[in-house]
Amino acid sequence: MTEQASGAPRPQPRPRQGAAHQPATVEHVTGAQSLIRALEEVGADTVFGIPGGAILPAYDPMMDSGRVRHILVRHEQGAGHAATGYAQATGRVGVCMATSGPGATNLVTPIADAHMDSVPLVAITGQVASKSIGTDAFQEADICGITMPVTKHNFLVTDPADIPRTIAEAFHIASTGRPGPVLVDISKDALQAQTTFSWPPTHDLPGYRPVTKPHAKQIREAAKLVTEAKRPVLYVGGGVLKAGATGELKVLAELTGAPVTTTLMALGAFPDTHPQHLGMPGMHGTVAAVTALQKADLIVALGARFDDRVTGKLDSFAPYAKVVHADIDPAEIGKNRDADVPIVGDAREVIADLVVAVQAEHDAGRRGDYAAWWELLRRWRDTYPLGYDQPEDGSLSPQQVIQRIGQLAPEGTVYAAGVGQHQMWAAHFIDYDRPATWLNSGGLGTMGYAVPAALGAKAGVPDRAVWAIDGDGCFQMTNQELVTAALNGIPIKVAIINNGALGMVRQWQTLFYNQRYSNTVLHAGPGDPANPPQNLGTRCPDFVKLAEAMGCVGIRCERPEDLDAVIEKANAINDRPVVVDFIVHEDAMVWPMVAAGTSNDEVMAARGVRPDFGDSDD
C-alpha cells in the first residue's frame, strides 16, 4: 500500500545514512558549530529550548543557521512537551534543548511522557566540562543516569569529534523501531573545542536491529483465527498511528467485518464515524467497546500494550478470548497478557500481510460469520450510547462545550488535551476521523501537557487550526507558554474547562471518599471551600485578564446561549493566541467508568447504572 493510501504521517528516520547528502568536510569548526550542522543535516527544522551556561556555546552558531528555527520557551518542561506535540502532529522527530542541572532535570517529565507514549524525541542538554563531571560542580546533574529508565537510549558526549555521529544515531534510534526519546548530553568543553565536521557519519549501533517484517507463519495463524472466530475484536493501539498504518487498518477492518476499538492513544487511527467503530475501550471507554473485549472470543491487538487502563483487573480481562498480539517491541508481547499468536513487526507491514492472508482464507471459502455478534454489539451500542445531562441550573455543560468546539472547528483541526475529565470528554465528544488530530498524554498522564503540546503542533503544522482542551488545574501548570506562542506568532486556541476544581480527583472523592473534597477546590483557601479568602471570588486567577497580560485574546463564556458565538469568534481570530474561559458546572462526571482495580465486567454506564447484557455470555 502507498503512503498516500495510509493517510497518516509516518515517522521519518532522518537521516538514513545521509541518504541524499554528498560527503562534505568542513575544517576548523567548534563542537557547537558541529552540533548545529548535524541538526541541519538530519532535517531538524525546529528546536524548543532555553539557553544556559553549559549549553550556551550551541546558541551562538544557532543564530547563523538558516535551517534551524529556535523557539524560546518559558520553562524547559514546555520545551519538552512542545517537541512532543510537534512530533505527534508531524510524524517527525521533535527536538528540545536545555542547559545542565536544573535545565536538564526540568526535561525529565516530558522525556518520561514521550517514553510512555512512544514519541520520537531528541533532547539535547549541556553538561559541565568533562573534567568537572563527578565533582558536584555548579549546575551539575547526572542527567544520563537520571533519565536512563525513561529514555530509549542516551549518550554522554565529551569528545567533539563524536557529535555528528551521535546526533545521527540519536535521530535514527528515536524514529525507528518503537519510537521513543533519546537524550544527548554534551559537555561544555566538547562544545567549545575545535573539531572537524564531516557528513554523513557511519552509524555504530551493532546491537540495534528492529524487526519490522512479521513472520509469515504467524500471519497465517492469525488469519486462520480471524476466520474461525465468532466474536472477534480488533484492539487498536497507538502503534498503528506511529507506523502510518491507518489506511491498511481500514482495509483489514472492512475485509474482515470485525468491530474495531481504538485506545486513547489511537484515536483517529480508525474513523470514529465508521459503522464498525465501537469507540474507546478502558476505564472510561464506551460500554460497547469495553464489553466487546470482555465477551470476545478473539482479540487482535495491533500496536497496543494491554495497559491497566484498558484491561482493568488483569486476571478478569477478556476471559473467553484467544489473543493475536502484534507489536514492533517484542518486550510488550506477553508482558501483561499471554499471546496465542505473537507477531513481532511494524504495524503497517503486519496489517498489510494480514490483509493478504485473510483474503487468501476468503478465497479458499473460509470466511467468518459475525452476524450474531454484530446483533449483540449494535444492541449494546444503541442501549448505552455516550451522552450527558444538561445542568438544571442553566449553567454550561462541559461535555456540550467540548462537543460544540469539535463541531464548529475547521476541518482537520488538531486537538491537544490536558489530563483529567476534560481529556476524557474530548476523547468522547469530538469525532476523530483523521490521524494526527488527537494529541494527549496517555501513559504518564501529565497535567500541563496541553498548552505547550498545542504550541509545538501548531509550529509543526502551521496551516492547521489547533485547539488545546485544558482544565483550570492543568492550565495553571504551563500557561506561561502562551507568552511563547504570542511572541512567536503561533496562534493556538485554548479552551479552559473551568469548574473551579481538580475535576477528576473531585469525581473520585465524590464516588469513593464520601464527598470529602480535600484540597481539590482551586479557587479557595485552606478554610471553607465555599468562602474564598480576601473576597477574591471564584476567579483567582482571572483567566481572561491573565490571557490578555500574556499577549492573547481573552474571552469568557458562562451561558449556553452564548456558546456557539464565542467558539465562532475564537475560530475567526488567527493573528494571536485565543484563550476562552468556559465556566462550567462543577459536578459533571465522566461516564462510563470502571473503578480502578475492578473488573471490566463491572463497567457503569452512569452513576448507579450497571448495564444488563442479558445472555451475551453464551
Coordinates of C-alpha atoms in Angstrom, one line a residue, residues 31-32 35 50-61 76 97-104 124-130 132-133 137-141 143 156-157 163 184-193:
G31 CA 31.8 21.3 18.6
A32 CA 28.9 23.7 18.9
L35 CA 26.1 20.2 16.6
I50 CA 16.2 27.8 26.8
P51 CA 19.9 28.7 26.9
G52 CA 22.0 28.5 30.0
G53 CA 25.7 28.2 30.9
A54 CA 26.6 24.7 29.8
I55 CA 24.6 24.8 26.5
L56 CA 25.3 28.4 25.7
P57 CA 28.1 27.6 23.2
A58 CA 25.5 25.9 21.0
Y59 CA 23.3 29.0 20.9
D60 CA 25.9 31.2 19.2
P61 CA 26.1 29.3 15.9
E76 CA 12.1 23.6 30.0
M97 CA 17.3 21.8 24.2
A98 CA 18.3 22.8 27.8
T99 CA 21.3 23.5 29.9
S100 CA 22.8 21.3 32.6
G101 CA 21.5 20.8 36.1
P102 CA 18.0 22.2 36.7
G103 CA 17.5 22.9 32.9
A104 CA 18.1 19.2 32.2
I124 CA 19.9 17.8 23.8
T125 CA 21.4 19.0 27.1
G126 CA 24.6 20.8 28.0
Q127 CA 26.8 19.3 30.7
V128 CA 29.6 20.8 32.8
A129 CA 33.1 20.5 31.5
S130 CA 34.3 16.9 31.3
S132 CA 34.3 18.6 36.3
I133 CA 31.9 15.7 35.9
A137 CA 30.2 21.3 40.0
F138 CA 27.8 24.3 39.7
Q139 CA 24.7 23.1 37.9
E140 CA 25.9 19.6 37.5
A141 CA 23.4 16.7 37.4
I143 CA 21.1 13.5 33.5
L156 CA 27.2 11.4 27.1
V157 CA 29.5 13.2 24.6
I163 CA 29.0 14.9 17.9
V184 CA 22.2 13.6 24.1
D185 CA 24.2 15.2 26.9
I186 CA 27.2 17.2 25.7
S187 CA 30.0 18.6 27.9
K188 CA 30.7 22.3 27.6
D189 CA 34.3 21.8 26.7
A190 CA 33.3 19.4 23.8
L191 CA 31.0 22.3 22.5
Q192 CA 33.9 24.8 22.8
A193 CA 36.7 22.7 21.4

